[in-house]
């Protein structure tokens, strides 16, 4: 009796193990690869699946949801020999589990390496300034370049995003020095333009002042000539008014001369009237 019980228990355990091996419940978002005697047999989808125990084996379990693959930071040399640091992140989806399993050893690592090499190639064709300002262009070219390879591996590249594109430490220092030199150059140009404009305005001001002085002198001469003509017309042949005017001017000049700080001695003629007549005579001649 005990032997029979042991056999029954053994059989029961075998049946339970067999059922456990033959029944597979695949969770949503996964697909499993089944091999029969070491050869691909089929792909089971989410839900309840029955396989042949001991003959069939679940060799691979693949996630069919979008996968996030982080591409590590790497140094890239641009066309103008500048060193920049860049990294990226890729969003891929397994669309053909068979190709993903049997087409490449590790599709995640393969995509990462493909992105790294393609990114180096794309940035190597660009100058530093273009590389730093063309993220969308780089992203589009990168996705286009790896799409065909990804399809061969049963993958669909949903998106590739460039996380960072930064110059190396030495390049940043050189760029800062270049920017400082450019700012200094612009400041010198601005100062030079200001000095030039100031000199031009000053010269124009002097020219305008000279023109105005000349115009004033011409107007003063014309006024003096007109005054002389009017006095001459008013006096006519009678010299007395002219002698009076000249005498008045003569007396005023003597007064100013006597009040000057530089005047030490002022000698006046005894007969001012005769002196004025002498001046009038000289003017008349």
Tab-separated table of C-alpha atoms in Angstrom:
chain	number	residue	atom	x	y	z
A	1	UNK	CA	0.000	0.000	0.000
A	2	UNK	CA	2.677	2.541	0.772
A	3	UNK	CA	4.384	1.744	-2.524
A	4	UNK	CA	1.166	2.349	-4.435
A	5	UNK	CA	0.682	5.651	-2.620
A	6	UNK	CA	4.180	6.736	-3.489
A	7	UNK	CA	3.620	5.892	-7.131
A	8	UNK	CA	0.322	7.790	-7.175
A	9	UNK	CA	1.944	10.814	-5.597
A	10	UNK	CA	4.771	10.639	-8.126
A	11	UNK	CA	2.308	10.397	-10.985
A	12	UNK	CA	0.326	13.314	-9.599
A	13	UNK	CA	3.439	15.423	-9.333
A	14	UNK	CA	4.399	14.492	-12.891
A	15	UNK	CA	0.963	15.468	-14.171
A	16	UNK	CA	1.096	18.798	-12.354
A	17	UNK	CA	4.559	19.526	-13.746
A	18	UNK	CA	3.450	18.503	-17.229
A	19	UNK	CA	0.402	20.739	-17.075
A	20	UNK	CA	2.537	23.607	-15.741
A	21	UNK	CA	4.977	23.151	-18.599
A	22	UNK	CA	2.229	22.890	-21.191
A	23	UNK	CA	0.178	25.888	-20.089
A	24	UNK	CA	1.678	29.343	-20.611
A	25	UNK	CA	-0.034	32.609	-19.719
A	26	UNK	CA	1.625	35.469	-21.569
A	27	UNK	CA	1.119	38.961	-20.029
A	28	UNK	CA	-0.042	41.884	-22.116
A	29	UNK	CA	2.829	43.743	-23.802
A	30	UNK	CA	4.962	40.631	-24.303
A	31	UNK	CA	5.438	37.932	-26.912
A	32	UNK	CA	7.296	34.691	-26.285
A	33	UNK	CA	9.362	32.668	-28.726
A	34	UNK	CA	8.775	28.901	-28.570
A	35	UNK	CA	11.386	26.406	-29.798
A	36	UNK	CA	10.696	22.732	-30.393
A	37	UNK	CA	13.723	20.559	-29.942
A	38	UNK	CA	15.986	23.580	-30.331
A	39	UNK	CA	14.338	24.922	-33.500
A	40	UNK	CA	11.985	27.859	-33.807
A	41	UNK	CA	8.416	26.628	-33.666
A	42	UNK	CA	6.180	29.634	-33.082
A	43	UNK	CA	5.377	32.819	-31.228
A	44	UNK	CA	2.764	32.878	-28.510
A	45	UNK	CA	0.848	36.072	-27.870
A	46	UNK	CA	-0.681	37.538	-24.689
A	47	UNK	CA	-3.272	35.290	-23.061
A	48	UNK	CA	-3.578	31.537	-22.396
A	49	UNK	CA	-1.414	29.329	-24.619
A	50	UNK	CA	-0.862	25.578	-24.743
A	51	UNK	CA	2.469	24.047	-25.746
A	52	UNK	CA	3.719	20.501	-25.776
A	53	UNK	CA	5.609	19.836	-22.573
A	54	UNK	CA	9.195	18.631	-22.796
A	55	UNK	CA	9.234	19.149	-26.564
A	56	UNK	CA	8.460	22.853	-26.661
A	57	UNK	CA	10.468	25.391	-24.739
A	58	UNK	CA	9.972	29.120	-24.205
A	59	UNK	CA	13.389	30.338	-25.353
A	60	UNK	CA	12.858	34.109	-25.375
A	61	UNK	CA	10.462	36.551	-23.785
A	62	UNK	CA	10.254	39.874	-25.643
A	63	UNK	CA	8.634	43.118	-24.526
A	64	UNK	CA	6.591	44.606	-27.365
A	65	UNK	CA	6.078	47.948	-25.659
A	66	UNK	CA	8.210	50.943	-26.653
A	67	UNK	CA	11.742	50.533	-25.373
A	68	UNK	CA	13.906	53.430	-24.181
A	69	UNK	CA	17.558	52.958	-25.141
A	70	UNK	CA	20.007	55.422	-23.642
A	71	UNK	CA	23.037	56.125	-25.843
A	72	UNK	CA	26.067	56.977	-23.739
A	73	UNK	CA	28.005	60.219	-24.115
A	74	UNK	CA	30.857	60.192	-26.621
A	75	UNK	CA	33.436	62.561	-28.088
A	76	UNK	CA	32.958	63.582	-31.708
A	77	UNK	CA	35.320	65.586	-33.930
A	78	UNK	CA	33.606	68.010	-36.309
A	79	UNK	CA	34.744	68.961	-39.800
A	80	UNK	CA	36.653	71.982	-38.458
A	81	UNK	CA	38.492	69.772	-35.911
A	82	UNK	CA	36.441	70.866	-32.897
A	83	UNK	CA	35.780	68.301	-30.152
A	84	UNK	CA	32.221	68.098	-28.879
A	85	UNK	CA	30.431	65.806	-26.418
A	86	UNK	CA	27.063	64.356	-27.389
A	87	UNK	CA	24.608	61.704	-26.261
A	88	UNK	CA	21.158	60.591	-27.345
A	89	UNK	CA	18.138	58.514	-26.431
A	90	UNK	CA	16.228	56.231	-28.803
A	91	UNK	CA	12.646	54.964	-28.623
A	92	UNK	CA	12.219	51.648	-30.437
A	93	UNK	CA	9.549	48.976	-30.645
A	94	UNK	CA	9.853	45.263	-31.402
A	95	UNK	CA	7.596	44.599	-34.391
A	96	UNK	CA	9.001	41.228	-35.488
A	97	UNK	CA	10.079	39.116	-32.512
A	98	UNK	CA	11.616	36.414	-34.706
A	99	UNK	CA	14.008	38.830	-36.427
A	100	UNK	CA	14.746	40.567	-33.125
A	101	UNK	CA	15.784	37.256	-31.577
A	102	UNK	CA	17.494	35.488	-34.458
A	103	UNK	CA	18.623	38.452	-36.554
A	104	UNK	CA	21.061	39.915	-34.025
A	105	UNK	CA	22.593	38.796	-30.762
A	106	UNK	CA	21.454	41.788	-28.659
A	107	UNK	CA	19.229	44.195	-30.526
A	108	UNK	CA	19.391	46.836	-27.764
A	109	UNK	CA	23.190	46.970	-27.812
A	110	UNK	CA	23.153	46.818	-31.613
A	111	UNK	CA	20.875	49.876	-31.857
A	112	UNK	CA	23.011	51.794	-29.363
A	113	UNK	CA	26.208	51.125	-31.302
A	114	UNK	CA	24.511	51.908	-34.609
A	115	UNK	CA	23.313	55.263	-33.260
A	116	UNK	CA	26.766	56.100	-31.879
A	117	UNK	CA	28.603	55.366	-35.125
A	118	UNK	CA	25.980	57.107	-37.270
A	119	UNK	CA	25.994	60.144	-34.994
A	120	UNK	CA	29.779	60.406	-35.265
A	121	UNK	CA	29.515	60.208	-39.036
A	122	UNK	CA	26.835	62.912	-39.279
A	123	UNK	CA	28.557	65.347	-36.910
A	124	UNK	CA	31.900	64.728	-38.629
A	125	UNK	CA	30.438	66.290	-41.784
A	126	UNK	CA	29.424	69.490	-39.977
A	127	UNK	CA	31.238	72.538	-38.642
A	128	UNK	CA	31.043	73.306	-34.935
A	129	UNK	CA	28.509	76.135	-35.280
A	130	UNK	CA	26.294	74.038	-37.551
A	131	UNK	CA	26.439	71.064	-35.192
A	132	UNK	CA	25.450	73.174	-32.181
A	133	UNK	CA	22.481	74.765	-33.963
A	134	UNK	CA	21.067	71.897	-36.066
A	135	UNK	CA	19.573	69.401	-33.622
A	136	UNK	CA	16.440	68.803	-35.684
A	137	UNK	CA	18.483	68.222	-38.827
A	138	UNK	CA	20.805	65.797	-37.013
A	139	UNK	CA	17.851	63.948	-35.479
A	140	UNK	CA	16.120	63.546	-38.855
A	141	UNK	CA	19.269	62.285	-40.590
A	142	UNK	CA	20.036	59.925	-37.701
A	143	UNK	CA	16.582	58.350	-37.711
A	144	UNK	CA	16.639	57.983	-41.503
A	145	UNK	CA	20.080	56.378	-41.458
A	146	UNK	CA	19.273	53.677	-38.895
A	147	UNK	CA	15.711	52.901	-39.990
A	148	UNK	CA	16.654	50.288	-42.613
A	149	UNK	CA	19.018	48.422	-40.300
A	150	UNK	CA	16.414	48.453	-37.544
A	151	UNK	CA	13.815	46.882	-39.858
A	152	UNK	CA	16.211	44.036	-40.626
A	153	UNK	CA	16.398	43.390	-36.896
A	154	UNK	CA	12.611	43.397	-36.471
A	155	UNK	CA	12.572	46.843	-34.854
A	156	UNK	CA	10.827	50.117	-35.588
A	157	UNK	CA	12.623	53.297	-34.562
A	158	UNK	CA	9.904	55.577	-33.196
A	159	UNK	CA	12.185	58.509	-32.404
A	160	UNK	CA	15.774	59.455	-31.729
A	161	UNK	CA	16.385	62.506	-29.558
A	162	UNK	CA	19.688	64.324	-29.143
A	163	UNK	CA	20.011	65.015	-25.427
A	164	UNK	CA	23.164	67.138	-25.350
A	165	UNK	CA	25.632	68.612	-27.828
A	166	UNK	CA	28.286	70.493	-25.885
A	167	UNK	CA	31.824	71.576	-26.716
A	168	UNK	CA	34.568	69.931	-24.694
A	169	UNK	CA	36.110	71.825	-21.761
A	170	UNK	CA	39.097	73.029	-23.797
A	171	UNK	CA	36.829	74.018	-26.673
A	172	UNK	CA	34.524	75.938	-24.315
A	173	UNK	CA	37.515	77.871	-22.987
A	174	UNK	CA	38.650	78.678	-26.540
A	175	UNK	CA	35.123	79.769	-27.483
A	176	UNK	CA	34.922	82.017	-24.420
A	177	UNK	CA	38.241	83.626	-25.349
A	178	UNK	CA	37.042	84.078	-28.930
A	179	UNK	CA	33.769	85.617	-27.738
A	180	UNK	CA	35.661	87.992	-25.421
A	181	UNK	CA	37.958	89.032	-28.280
A	182	UNK	CA	34.945	89.577	-30.546
A	183	UNK	CA	33.224	91.730	-27.909
A	184	UNK	CA	36.415	93.763	-27.460
A	185	UNK	CA	36.704	94.217	-31.223
A	186	UNK	CA	33.105	95.421	-31.448
A	187	UNK	CA	33.717	97.798	-28.524
A	188	UNK	CA	36.800	99.229	-30.260
A	189	UNK	CA	34.841	99.648	-33.489
A	190	UNK	CA	32.052	101.371	-31.584
A	191	UNK	CA	34.506	103.708	-29.856
A	192	UNK	CA	36.245	104.465	-33.150
A	193	UNK	CA	32.933	105.188	-34.848
A	194	UNK	CA	31.976	107.462	-31.954
A	195	UNK	CA	35.288	109.337	-32.136
A	196	UNK	CA	34.938	109.642	-35.908
A	197	UNK	CA	31.403	110.948	-35.628
A	198	UNK	CA	32.470	113.387	-32.915
A	199	UNK	CA	35.344	114.673	-35.072
A	200	UNK	CA	33.031	115.076	-38.064
A	201	UNK	CA	30.461	116.955	-35.997
A	202	UNK	CA	33.170	119.160	-34.475
A	203	UNK	CA	34.579	119.955	-37.931
A	204	UNK	CA	31.095	120.714	-39.240
A	205	UNK	CA	30.513	122.970	-36.222
A	206	UNK	CA	33.771	124.857	-36.872
A	207	UNK	CA	32.884	125.192	-40.555
A	208	UNK	CA	29.439	126.493	-39.721
A	209	UNK	CA	30.892	128.921	-37.161
A	210	UNK	CA	33.430	130.163	-39.718
A	211	UNK	CA	30.688	130.632	-42.299
A	212	UNK	CA	28.576	132.540	-39.800
A	213	UNK	CA	31.559	134.720	-38.748
A	214	UNK	CA	32.347	135.492	-42.377
A	215	UNK	CA	28.706	136.283	-43.041
A	216	UNK	CA	28.596	138.521	-39.981
A	217	UNK	CA	31.746	140.345	-41.078
A	218	UNK	CA	30.308	140.844	-44.574
A	219	UNK	CA	27.070	142.137	-43.126
A	220	UNK	CA	29.003	144.426	-40.753
A	221	UNK	CA	31.094	145.789	-43.631
A	222	UNK	CA	28.000	146.321	-45.724
A	223	UNK	CA	26.332	148.056	-42.787
A	224	UNK	CA	29.381	150.270	-42.271
A	225	UNK	CA	29.473	151.116	-45.967
A	226	UNK	CA	25.783	151.910	-45.932
A	227	UNK	CA	26.244	154.086	-42.849
A	228	UNK	CA	29.073	155.965	-44.516
A	229	UNK	CA	26.986	156.480	-47.650
A	230	UNK	CA	24.076	157.767	-45.640
A	231	UNK	CA	26.306	160.081	-43.623
A	232	UNK	CA	27.904	161.320	-46.839
A	233	UNK	CA	24.514	161.921	-48.409
A	234	UNK	CA	23.266	163.669	-45.295
A	235	UNK	CA	26.345	165.902	-44.914
A	236	UNK	CA	26.777	166.826	-48.519
A	237	UNK	CA	29.158	169.817	-48.881
A	238	UNK	CA	28.781	170.918	-45.245
A	239	UNK	CA	31.677	169.436	-43.173
A	240	UNK	CA	30.425	170.532	-39.778
A	241	UNK	CA	28.185	167.517	-38.990
A	242	UNK	CA	30.919	165.162	-40.102
A	243	UNK	CA	33.416	166.967	-37.903
A	244	UNK	CA	30.996	166.641	-35.010
A	245	UNK	CA	30.597	162.895	-35.503
A	246	UNK	CA	34.339	162.379	-35.860
A	247	UNK	CA	35.000	164.508	-32.848
A	248	UNK	CA	32.556	162.523	-30.797
A	249	UNK	CA	34.237	159.272	-31.863
A	250	UNK	CA	37.643	160.797	-31.147
A	251	UNK	CA	36.660	161.837	-27.631
A	252	UNK	CA	35.152	158.387	-26.921
A	253	UNK	CA	38.343	156.696	-28.128
A	254	UNK	CA	40.471	158.944	-25.914
A	255	UNK	CA	38.227	158.135	-22.947
A	256	UNK	CA	38.543	154.359	-23.515
A	257	UNK	CA	42.291	154.741	-23.923
A	258	UNK	CA	42.616	156.635	-20.672
A	259	UNK	CA	40.593	153.977	-18.790
A	260	UNK	CA	42.653	151.069	-20.136
A	261	UNK	CA	44.902	149.231	-17.657
A	262	UNK	CA	47.740	149.266	-20.184
A	263	UNK	CA	47.638	153.032	-20.717
A	264	UNK	CA	50.245	154.891	-18.674
A	265	UNK	CA	50.255	158.322	-20.285
A	266	UNK	CA	47.720	159.856	-22.631
A	267	UNK	CA	48.737	162.974	-24.556
A	268	UNK	CA	45.889	165.025	-25.994
A	269	UNK	CA	46.388	167.685	-28.638
A	270	UNK	CA	45.855	171.263	-27.525
A	271	UNK	CA	43.360	171.958	-30.248
A	272	UNK	CA	40.997	169.012	-30.610
A	273	UNK	CA	38.954	170.807	-33.262
A	274	UNK	CA	41.986	171.247	-35.489
A	275	UNK	CA	42.908	167.578	-34.900
A	276	UNK	CA	39.473	166.505	-35.993
A	277	UNK	CA	39.703	168.790	-39.012
A	278	UNK	CA	43.015	167.118	-39.842
A	279	UNK	CA	41.369	163.692	-39.627
A	280	UNK	CA	38.511	164.948	-41.758
A	281	UNK	CA	40.978	166.208	-44.252
A	282	UNK	CA	42.673	162.844	-44.466
A	283	UNK	CA	39.298	161.116	-44.833
A	284	UNK	CA	38.284	163.519	-47.555
A	285	UNK	CA	41.493	162.919	-49.464
